[in-house]
Amino acid sequence: MAKKRNNRVKQITEAFIKAENIVLLSHVSPDGDTIGSMLALGLALEKMGKKVHYYNPDSVPGNLKFLPGAEQIKNCLPDSPPEMMVYIDCAEIGRAASPPAEYHNVVTVNIDHHISNTYYGSLNYVEPGAAATGEIVYQLLRKLSVTITKEIAINLYTGIVTDTGRFSYGNTTPKSLKIASELVKIGIDLVILNDTLFEQKTLPQIRLFQRALNSLEILNQGKVALLTLTKADFRETEAEASLSDGFVNYARNIDHVEAAVLLKEYSESEVKVSFRSNEWLDVNKIAHKLGGGGHVRASGCTLHDSLPIVKKQVLTVLEEALKLGRNR
Amino acid sequence: MAKKRNNRVKQITEAFIKAENIVLLSHVSPDGDTIGSMLALGLALEKMGKKVHYYNPDSVPGNLKFLPGAEQIKNCLPDSPPEMMVYIDCAEIGRAASPPAEYHNVVTVNIDHHISNTYYGSLNYVEPGAAATGEIVYQLLRKLSVTITKEIAINLYTGIVTDTGRFSYGNTTPKSLKIASELVKIGIDLVILNDTLFEQKTLPQIRLFQRALNSLEILNQGKVALLTLTKADFRETEAEASLSDGFVNYARNIDHVEAAVLLKEYSESEVKVSFRSNEWLDVNKIAHKLGGGGHVRASGCTLHDSLPIVKKQVLTVLEEALKLGRNR
């Protein structure tokens, strides 16, 4: 097992200066931080005269397609081996692609902020204290003395603003905001950026949200908010299931609600359940009872039964836990 | 007319140091910046040993009640005259309360960031380049060399984060983010703060939003999104009309929509209309035609007719404007 230890930044910058052919890799189900950080680093390396290949196994989400350089991202690796493969925002190498057998002597660099990172690189630059990999890449570019252009700034800001939930998650630090400030100085249109990242909605998404709101039930004297999406809802609105990801949070944010539940009917015998709680209810325990898991305030499970049966089962377990109350 | 000119900051800090009884005033229909900035300044002045009276003509909105010091805000002025009245975030003195006749020799201080400020104070500290009055108060406190406590930091951050729309409006500057960074360093729980300010919803608000979404019509080949709220919607959801303020933006953010309209039926012969546009349509012109006004991308009018008649009228005017197209 690799030692859980970072290499000196100088070693890493020297490796970058030396390499001429570099492959940058971002993780499956890409988000703003992996894509933004990869593009920022890549654009900087291009400015340093390097040949850069951008890799992501999936397609770039619609709201990230505007990022400068996004059109260069490919879902395959180059045939001729590079000198360096840089993994961006990947806790494990399996989140992207391992070096193929025909790549010889390739140096792997691991740049990430996940606490679970396995230090799989030949060179590692892992900072679990950073809110986003974008923060680490920002520091690296400063060390490399590359000019941070507007295009690079937009990518880095996107990494930071998405991974901190617009500076609202617990991972946000003074440094996150300080770097954001430096990047805005370079000239980012924050109106367009925030609109594109957070506000724009497709019609199917709105229609699905409408269905979810119409299904809202407030139960247990206002303590439980339940949303239900049926197979018909997904079919008729032409919305993918992933578009409903944030809906359960919306239910959780209703005044006086302690527990929010979202039921997604995938088929007649498969229902995905998401739980959220606000102040005291341990929804990890609840999900566990139903064969799932997660965290104290956010968890989930998948039940193989019909929607009415799952609904009854979930509400029974919830009701019991609520009855026991917060003093248990 | 007062000269449109600021006094030297030194003059202002000296006045603060001298005064012992100070009344702080925030504006009608209070928002996070006027309340947060007032409380931040007041808590600091209290720490300097001053007697502080906090004034707002209205009640503090529910999502701002958590702000440290908010419980001290009164909707009346003290009987005995203070030495100083400080207007916070008020473009005109009429946004708060003029000094009553029995107040003699009171120094009025005007701290604000609105470009329309009329420089009505005996001392003026107006910075139209500041995104929020919270930024100006932050600077002032630095000049006064007061320790910025956690309670003060929470208030200032609230002013900045609300007036910049979570750092997404065009007024956001590198300085806004830099000050935010300094404030977070003092120790703000950003999760609780953001949740309280932006995420929490009351059930009537959700129910009203549900009605609005159910009314959504996509017209003119997807270019127009129309939301309608009837008298019955407000009555049956027990929601105040002000709770629907942001809904029209939601409609504007639908992919491919150029113009969004929200119709609010106040009575059988009064409908309030809000317009928003995305890229090219001048909705100020449209509102003008209907007897209202506003800005190029956000405007409104009130029409004294029945809902069906108003709807027809609004859609006709819109359709004409859309037909003329963006090249006019």
XYZ file of C-alpha atoms in Angstrom:
656
model
C 0.000 0.000 0.000
C 1.194 3.477 -0.835
C 2.260 5.638 2.076
C -0.498 8.196 2.859
C 1.784 11.086 2.304
C 2.086 13.972 -0.119
C 5.111 14.684 -2.224
C 6.678 18.083 -1.957
C 4.966 20.612 -4.209
C 8.348 21.347 -5.760
C 8.656 17.727 -6.935
C 5.232 18.017 -8.516
C 5.836 21.348 -10.255
C 9.154 20.041 -11.593
C 7.402 16.996 -13.033
C 4.908 19.286 -14.771
C 7.656 21.476 -16.174
C 9.475 18.434 -17.557
C 6.541 16.569 -19.144
C 5.467 17.450 -22.680
C 2.562 15.106 -23.277
C 0.030 15.113 -20.482
C -3.299 13.340 -20.047
C -5.715 14.861 -17.524
C -8.438 12.638 -16.086
C -11.654 13.586 -14.272
C -14.096 11.284 -12.519
C -17.266 9.399 -13.590
C -20.581 11.208 -13.083
C -18.620 14.433 -13.432
C -19.399 17.521 -11.367
C -18.278 21.147 -11.532
C -15.149 20.593 -9.481
C -13.665 17.675 -11.416
C -14.393 19.247 -14.810
C -13.554 22.829 -13.798
C -10.293 21.850 -12.103
C -9.230 19.631 -14.997
C -9.912 22.327 -17.592
C -8.197 25.021 -15.516
C -5.055 22.940 -15.140
C -5.156 21.886 -18.789
C -5.559 25.410 -20.171
C -2.624 26.507 -18.011
C -0.476 23.602 -19.218
C -1.380 24.428 -22.826
C -0.175 27.969 -22.186
C 3.080 26.431 -20.948
C 3.381 24.760 -24.359
C 2.335 21.242 -23.316
C 0.226 18.883 -25.357
C -2.844 18.160 -23.245
C -5.484 15.460 -23.602
C -8.661 15.827 -21.500
C -10.473 12.661 -20.426
C -13.841 11.919 -18.838
C -15.622 8.551 -19.132
C -19.080 10.170 -19.226
C -20.581 13.075 -21.091
C -20.281 16.583 -19.675
C -23.492 17.706 -17.874
C -25.485 20.343 -19.744
C -24.842 23.126 -17.241
C -21.057 22.623 -17.493
C -20.821 22.655 -21.294
C -20.197 26.423 -21.247
C -16.880 25.982 -19.407
C -13.939 27.179 -21.521
C -12.236 24.112 -22.958
C -15.147 21.727 -22.309
C -15.439 20.965 -26.026
C -11.985 19.343 -25.879
C -12.988 16.622 -23.389
C -12.883 13.089 -24.830
C -14.155 9.790 -23.455
C -11.111 7.843 -24.670
C -7.407 7.915 -23.917
C -4.841 8.730 -26.639
C -3.200 5.785 -28.414
C 0.345 7.008 -27.942
C 1.364 7.034 -24.285
C 1.816 10.381 -22.552
C 4.598 11.030 -20.055
C 2.151 11.963 -17.345
C -1.405 11.110 -16.293
C -2.943 13.565 -13.863
C -5.994 12.433 -11.896
C -8.147 15.353 -10.817
C -10.606 15.109 -7.929
C -10.493 11.288 -7.952
C -10.393 9.639 -4.496
C -9.489 6.314 -6.165
C -7.913 5.589 -9.526
C -11.043 3.589 -10.418
C -13.077 6.802 -10.490
C -11.360 7.540 -13.823
C -9.252 5.095 -15.890
C -6.104 3.197 -14.918
C -3.105 3.544 -17.247
C -3.549 1.009 -20.076
C -0.962 -1.761 -20.429
C 0.649 -0.097 -23.454
C 1.526 3.054 -21.480
C 5.076 2.606 -20.199
C 6.881 4.645 -17.582
C 3.928 6.977 -17.210
C 4.079 9.202 -14.131
C 0.701 9.316 -12.356
C -0.159 12.472 -10.442
C -3.024 12.497 -7.951
C -4.542 15.921 -7.191
C -7.536 15.706 -4.877
C -9.298 16.922 -1.734
C -11.262 13.829 -0.681
C -10.413 12.569 2.792
C -10.857 9.013 1.533
C -8.120 9.448 -1.118
C -5.932 6.332 -1.382
C -2.704 8.105 -2.429
C -2.482 5.960 -5.538
C -0.253 8.330 -7.546
C 3.449 8.173 -8.168
C 3.115 11.799 -7.064
C 0.367 12.852 -4.640
C -1.011 16.304 -3.847
C -3.985 15.640 -1.586
C -5.475 18.307 0.694
C -8.536 17.081 2.570
C -8.865 20.542 4.137
C -9.559 22.114 0.758
C -13.244 22.603 -0.005
C -12.641 21.826 -3.667
C -9.895 20.476 -5.879
C -10.215 23.870 -7.583
C -8.510 25.430 -4.566
C -5.551 23.038 -4.874
C -5.189 23.632 -8.605
C -5.277 27.392 -7.932
C -2.330 27.025 -5.548
C -0.489 24.784 -7.983
C -0.880 27.326 -10.801
C 0.482 30.034 -8.497
C 3.512 27.827 -7.809
C 3.922 27.214 -11.538
C 3.796 31.015 -12.075
C 1.321 30.641 -14.952
C -0.882 33.651 -15.674
C -4.419 32.808 -14.600
C -6.520 33.895 -17.562
C -10.238 34.624 -17.462
C -10.905 31.180 -18.970
C -8.888 29.490 -16.219
C -10.548 31.645 -13.548
C -14.050 30.665 -14.707
C -13.124 26.990 -14.439
C -11.564 27.282 -10.986
C -14.432 29.403 -9.643
C -16.892 26.808 -10.943
C -15.047 24.078 -9.052
C -15.147 26.026 -5.821
C -18.679 27.430 -6.049
C -20.217 24.056 -6.919
C -18.332 21.974 -4.342
C -19.145 24.483 -1.563
C -22.828 24.737 -2.588
C -22.432 28.456 -3.251
C -20.294 28.865 -0.121
C -22.932 27.286 2.090
C -21.630 23.808 2.975
C -19.619 23.044 6.076
C -16.452 22.595 3.990
C -16.346 26.311 3.027
C -13.333 28.059 4.562
C -12.057 31.634 4.589
C -9.559 30.431 1.988
C -12.361 29.303 -0.361
C -13.771 32.837 -0.301
C -10.353 34.459 -0.538
C -9.460 32.466 -3.655
C -12.924 33.219 -5.075
C -12.186 36.898 -4.527
C -8.854 36.630 -6.376
C -10.543 34.851 -9.269
C -13.338 37.424 -9.580
C -10.636 40.110 -9.764
C -9.451 38.462 -12.993
C -12.893 39.141 -14.477
C -15.678 36.589 -14.151
C -19.275 37.424 -15.088
C -20.859 36.105 -11.880
C -24.411 36.694 -13.137
C -24.042 34.436 -16.153
C -21.936 31.891 -14.249
C -24.388 31.466 -11.361
C -27.398 31.495 -13.668
C -25.925 28.748 -15.822
C -24.708 26.621 -12.926
C -27.622 26.925 -10.523
C -30.723 28.578 -11.944
C -31.397 27.272 -15.425
C -33.969 24.507 -15.557
C -35.300 22.377 -18.352
C -39.030 22.045 -18.845
C -39.006 18.315 -17.911
C -37.236 19.252 -14.667
C -39.889 21.859 -13.821
C -42.693 19.483 -14.745
C -41.193 16.785 -12.532
C -40.830 19.242 -9.660
C -44.466 20.236 -10.151
C -45.463 16.567 -9.825
C -43.336 16.213 -6.710
C -44.917 19.274 -5.072
C -48.381 18.042 -5.938
C -47.581 14.792 -4.156
C -46.436 16.557 -0.972
C -47.937 15.094 2.186
C -47.331 16.594 5.589
C -47.677 13.875 8.217
C -47.080 13.219 11.929
C -48.260 16.637 13.095
C -46.112 18.434 10.566
C -42.911 16.579 11.434
C -42.739 14.497 8.258
C -42.803 15.770 4.667
C -43.281 13.062 2.059
C -42.831 13.397 -1.691
C -43.699 10.631 -4.134
C -42.731 10.288 -7.788
C -44.330 7.466 -9.720
C -43.185 5.723 -12.869
C -45.887 7.676 -14.676
C -44.437 10.969 -13.403
C -41.034 10.201 -14.905
C -42.545 8.894 -18.135
C -45.045 11.681 -18.672
C -42.655 14.522 -17.874
C -39.855 12.869 -19.876
C -37.506 13.602 -16.997
C -34.623 11.399 -15.945
C -34.662 10.178 -12.357
C -31.456 12.111 -11.575
C -33.335 15.391 -12.099
C -35.193 14.768 -8.841
C -32.009 14.597 -6.749
C -32.514 17.834 -4.847
C -36.264 17.589 -4.280
C -35.979 15.890 -0.901
C -33.978 18.834 0.442
C -36.776 21.146 -0.578
C -39.171 19.064 1.547
C -36.744 19.105 4.449
C -36.628 22.903 4.413
C -40.304 23.297 5.260
C -40.787 24.971 8.654
C -41.171 22.530 11.583
C -40.418 19.461 9.454
C -37.944 17.079 11.093
C -37.840 14.292 8.492
C -38.274 14.422 4.727
C -38.754 11.417 2.485
C -38.716 11.071 -1.286
C -40.102 7.891 -2.839
C -39.128 7.203 -6.438
C -40.949 4.381 -8.123
C -38.512 2.843 -10.599
C -40.695 -0.173 -11.394
C -43.627 -2.128 -9.963
C -41.216 -3.860 -7.612
C -38.463 -1.291 -7.036
C -38.709 1.946 -5.079
C -35.781 4.169 -4.219
C -36.159 5.968 -0.887
C -34.241 9.080 0.209
C -34.312 10.337 3.796
C -33.280 13.705 5.205
C -33.556 15.038 8.743
C -33.046 18.459 10.272
C -32.137 18.448 13.927
C -32.121 15.161 15.756
C -33.556 12.190 13.884
C -30.897 9.645 12.894
C -32.011 8.707 9.384
C -28.930 6.543 8.957
C -30.468 4.148 11.506
C -33.793 4.261 9.699
C -32.219 3.467 6.339
C -30.228 0.663 7.994
C -33.413 -0.964 9.246
C -34.611 -1.013 5.656
C -31.384 -2.428 4.262
C -29.772 0.862 3.225
C -27.441 3.372 4.835
C -25.801 6.783 4.638
C -25.333 9.563 7.157
C -27.164 10.817 10.245
C -28.953 13.600 8.305
C -29.039 12.073 4.813
C -29.544 8.438 3.891
C -31.361 6.132 1.521
C -32.337 2.603 0.561
C -33.872 0.678 -2.302
C -36.848 -1.551 -1.541
C -38.102 -4.311 -3.786
C -41.825 -4.069 -3.364
C -44.745 -2.112 -4.776
C -45.002 1.631 -4.090
C -47.992 1.385 -1.677
C -46.276 -1.338 0.364
C -42.960 0.539 0.483
C -44.735 3.738 1.501
C -46.485 2.011 4.374
C -43.296 0.311 5.516
C -41.258 3.508 5.414
C -43.848 5.523 7.283
C -44.163 2.833 9.970
C -40.418 2.811 10.628
C -40.324 6.611 10.633
C -43.279 6.921 12.965
C -41.706 4.524 15.458
C -38.461 6.489 15.464
C -40.295 9.777 15.889
C -42.333 8.325 18.762
C -39.183 7.324 20.595
C -38.339 10.975 20.336
C -35.175 12.980 20.482
C -34.260 12.006 24.015
C -33.310 8.498 23.081
C -29.847 70.833 -1.670
C -27.032 69.106 0.117
C -23.818 68.726 -1.825
C -23.468 65.175 -3.154
C -20.276 64.605 -1.310
C -19.001 62.379 1.474
C -17.443 63.645 4.659
C -14.034 62.378 5.569
C -14.190 59.043 7.356
C -12.187 60.616 10.184
C -14.943 63.181 10.784
C -17.453 60.357 10.970
C -15.449 58.140 13.314
C -14.813 61.156 15.580
C -18.539 61.867 15.744
C -19.159 58.238 16.739
C -16.478 58.362 19.422
C -17.990 61.566 20.883
C -21.674 60.582 20.931
C -23.078 58.641 23.880
C -26.723 58.182 22.909
C -27.209 56.873 19.413
C -30.315 55.908 17.455
C -29.792 53.564 14.497
C -32.455 53.501 11.785
C -33.095 50.910 9.085
C -35.524 51.129 6.175
C -39.165 50.101 5.640
C -39.791 46.616 4.232
C -36.488 45.653 5.803
C -34.041 43.264 4.147
C -30.934 41.442 5.311
C -28.597 44.325 4.535
C -30.421 47.113 6.373
C -31.086 44.946 9.458
C -27.721 43.154 9.454
C -25.729 46.361 8.972
C -27.699 48.194 11.657
C -27.254 45.414 14.198
C -23.545 45.029 13.392
C -22.908 48.727 13.900
C -25.077 48.816 17.022
C -23.430 45.827 18.698
C -20.050 47.418 18.038
C -21.178 50.769 19.472
C -22.550 48.977 22.544
C -19.111 47.405 23.003
C -17.694 50.937 22.862
C -19.969 51.776 25.800
C -22.633 53.707 23.870
C -26.354 53.582 24.554
C -27.934 52.310 21.341
C -31.566 52.342 20.221
C -32.461 50.227 17.166
C -35.356 51.376 14.964
C -37.332 49.855 12.143
C -40.863 50.938 11.167
C -41.905 47.393 10.213
C -41.528 44.014 11.813
C -38.389 41.986 11.214
C -38.924 39.272 8.550
C -39.047 35.735 9.930
C -35.776 34.614 8.342
C -33.872 37.537 9.929
C -35.160 37.064 13.481
C -32.159 34.837 14.296
C -29.712 37.724 13.810
C -27.867 38.575 17.033
C -29.491 41.689 18.498
C -32.691 41.472 16.407
C -34.813 41.187 19.556
C -33.755 44.750 20.483
C -35.293 46.387 17.377
C -38.213 48.740 18.164
C -40.759 50.383 15.875
C -40.673 53.679 17.816
C -38.042 56.301 18.547
C -36.944 57.046 22.129
C -38.636 59.985 23.923
C -35.426 61.628 25.019
C -33.411 62.922 22.082
C -30.154 61.136 21.205
C -27.047 63.003 20.080
C -26.884 61.066 16.855
C -29.258 59.408 14.400
C -27.595 56.994 12.005
C -29.504 56.016 8.870
C -28.416 52.651 7.552
C -28.986 51.578 3.943
C -31.577 54.351 3.385
C -31.321 56.138 0.018
C -33.707 58.837 1.325
C -34.505 59.894 4.865
C -38.159 59.000 4.171
C -37.209 55.318 3.977
C -36.930 55.430 7.790
C -38.103 58.302 10.071
C -37.101 61.985 10.057
C -35.884 63.400 13.386
C -38.978 64.432 15.394
C -39.423 68.130 16.255
C -38.435 67.592 19.899
C -34.992 66.283 18.928
C -32.617 69.278 19.038
C -29.109 69.462 17.648
C -29.164 65.861 16.582
C -26.366 64.852 14.196
C -27.698 62.756 11.311
C -25.339 60.239 9.763
C -26.140 58.641 6.410
C -24.422 55.303 5.704
C -25.530 53.765 2.436
C -24.587 52.198 -0.890
C -27.535 53.185 -3.109
C -26.549 55.217 -6.150
C -29.772 57.228 -5.741
C -28.788 58.389 -2.229
C -29.684 62.070 -1.677
C -26.867 62.876 0.796
C -29.400 64.035 3.375
C -27.157 63.551 6.428
C -25.189 66.120 8.375
C -22.500 63.512 7.817
C -22.542 61.277 4.747
C -20.719 57.996 4.064
C -22.151 56.789 0.771
C -20.354 54.257 -1.422
C -22.351 53.315 -4.512
C -19.584 50.898 -5.490
C -20.191 48.762 -2.401
C -22.415 45.747 -3.048
C -23.982 46.114 0.404
C -24.065 48.618 3.239
C -22.584 45.733 5.237
C -19.299 46.286 3.373
C -19.246 49.965 4.389
C -20.027 49.186 8.026
C -17.240 46.595 7.987
C -14.776 49.260 6.874
C -16.108 51.715 9.432
C -15.662 49.214 12.259
C -12.087 48.612 11.124
C -11.484 52.377 11.305
C -13.062 52.496 14.758
C -10.728 49.649 15.812
C -13.596 47.716 17.419
C -13.152 43.956 17.733
C -15.498 42.271 15.280
C -17.182 39.587 17.366
C -18.914 36.527 15.972
C -22.285 38.259 16.513
C -21.166 41.283 14.502
C -19.676 39.044 11.794
C -22.953 37.136 11.359
C -24.816 40.408 10.855
C -22.338 41.835 8.360
C -22.122 38.574 6.398
C -25.932 38.500 6.212
C -25.956 42.011 4.762
C -23.433 41.088 2.094
C -24.726 37.620 1.184
C -28.347 38.806 0.838
C -27.626 41.990 -1.135
C -25.349 40.106 -3.543
C -27.824 37.229 -3.973
C -25.266 34.768 -2.632
C -22.485 36.469 -4.591
C -24.363 36.101 -7.867
C -25.618 39.600 -8.729
C -23.715 42.025 -10.912
C -22.864 44.184 -7.880
C -20.608 41.489 -6.367
C -16.959 42.574 -6.339
C -13.678 40.938 -5.293
C -13.980 43.086 -2.163
C -17.375 41.564 -1.277
C -15.783 38.110 -1.302
C -12.638 39.293 0.482
C -14.671 40.807 3.331
C -16.823 37.656 3.437
C -13.616 35.654 3.814
C -12.456 37.841 6.717
C -15.833 37.460 8.421
C -15.895 33.672 8.063
C -12.459 33.609 9.693
C -14.093 35.053 12.812
C -16.301 31.973 12.983
C -19.648 31.908 11.196
C -21.649 28.683 10.810
C -22.311 29.051 7.088
C -24.571 25.983 6.975
C -27.062 27.357 9.496
C -26.788 30.906 8.145
C -27.494 29.972 4.532
C -30.213 27.513 5.475
C -32.019 30.120 7.539
C -31.625 32.933 5.027
C -32.311 31.116 1.790
C -33.634 27.596 2.182
C -36.295 27.527 4.869
C -39.842 27.751 3.578
C -43.207 27.934 5.267
C -45.951 25.556 4.239
C -48.130 28.386 2.798
C -45.148 29.442 0.668
C -44.699 25.916 -0.692
C -48.417 25.562 -1.310
C -48.472 28.856 -3.188
C -45.467 27.802 -5.251
C -47.253 24.552 -6.042
C -50.250 26.540 -7.326
C -47.955 28.740 -9.379
C -46.234 25.748 -10.988
C -49.578 24.133 -11.725
C -50.605 27.291 -13.566
C -47.470 27.318 -15.739
C -48.196 27.850 -19.423
C -45.493 27.757 -22.069
C -46.556 29.904 -25.000
C -45.223 31.407 -28.251
C -43.197 28.329 -29.253
C -41.583 28.104 -25.828
C -40.504 31.731 -25.690
C -43.038 32.826 -23.050
C -43.571 31.275 -19.613
C -46.729 32.454 -17.846
C -47.652 31.911 -14.189
C -51.018 32.896 -12.760
C -52.052 33.193 -9.118
C -55.720 33.810 -8.420
C -57.393 35.328 -5.383
C -58.436 31.793 -4.465
C -54.802 30.644 -4.553
C -53.781 33.267 -1.998
C -56.831 32.634 0.157
C -56.703 28.851 0.120
C -52.959 28.600 0.762
C -53.108 31.354 3.414
C -50.049 32.896 1.795
C -49.359 36.623 1.587
C -48.831 38.035 -1.877
C -45.215 38.961 -1.050
C -44.358 35.256 -0.761
C -44.688 34.965 -4.534
C -42.026 37.599 -5.249
C -39.402 35.232 -6.650
C -41.682 32.954 -8.656
C -41.381 34.899 -11.892
C -37.603 34.381 -11.875
C -38.180 30.671 -11.653
C -40.265 30.866 -14.836
C -37.611 32.978 -16.536
C -34.976 30.321 -15.848
C -36.673 27.688 -17.976
C -34.551 26.721 -20.986
C -35.311 28.684 -24.191
C -37.761 31.057 -22.451
C -37.200 34.707 -23.381
C -40.032 36.339 -21.411
C -41.652 35.329 -18.137
C -44.873 36.781 -16.745
C -46.529 36.440 -13.365
C -50.158 37.514 -12.996
C -51.401 38.065 -9.444
C -55.131 38.587 -9.062
C -55.574 40.932 -6.103
C -59.293 41.478 -6.689
C -61.901 41.114 -9.451
C -60.686 44.390 -10.916
C -56.998 44.511 -9.981
C -54.200 42.353 -11.340
C -50.526 42.882 -10.644
C -48.255 41.879 -13.529
C -44.530 41.143 -13.316
C -42.344 40.787 -16.391
C -38.870 39.317 -16.755
C -36.771 38.757 -19.855
C -33.534 36.917 -20.517
C -31.593 38.139 -23.497
C -33.101 40.793 -25.684
C -36.759 41.642 -24.998
C -37.185 45.105 -23.455
C -39.875 44.437 -20.842
C -39.603 48.005 -19.597
C -41.196 49.107 -22.904
C -43.898 46.469 -22.516
C -44.760 47.551 -18.984
C -44.788 51.179 -20.159
C -47.395 50.380 -22.800
C -49.557 49.016 -19.993
C -49.026 51.989 -17.681
C -46.190 50.568 -15.607
C -42.403 50.594 -15.765
C -39.156 49.235 -14.424
C -36.004 48.014 -16.089
C -35.112 46.367 -19.414
C -35.048 42.864 -17.920
C -37.489 43.293 -14.990
C -40.629 45.396 -14.939
C -44.241 45.431 -13.841
C -47.617 47.131 -13.921
C -50.984 46.974 -12.201
C -54.068 46.695 -14.384
C -57.599 47.424 -13.259
C -59.580 44.801 -15.048
C -60.600 41.196 -14.580
C -57.956 38.449 -14.716
C -59.062 36.985 -18.088
C -59.077 40.436 -19.720
C -55.685 41.362 -18.263
C -54.216 38.041 -19.361
C -55.401 38.561 -22.925
C -54.131 42.130 -22.985
C -50.713 41.209 -21.606
C -50.256 38.315 -24.007
C -51.249 40.463 -26.983
C -48.674 43.133 -26.145
C -46.029 40.491 -25.516
C -46.760 38.649 -28.721
C -46.470 41.829 -30.755
C -43.111 42.633 -29.196
C -41.842 39.105 -29.788
C -43.003 39.244 -33.411
C -41.047 42.425 -34.005
C -38.111 40.353 -32.868
C -34.713 41.109 -31.476
C -33.498 43.041 -34.489
C -35.695 46.015 -33.748
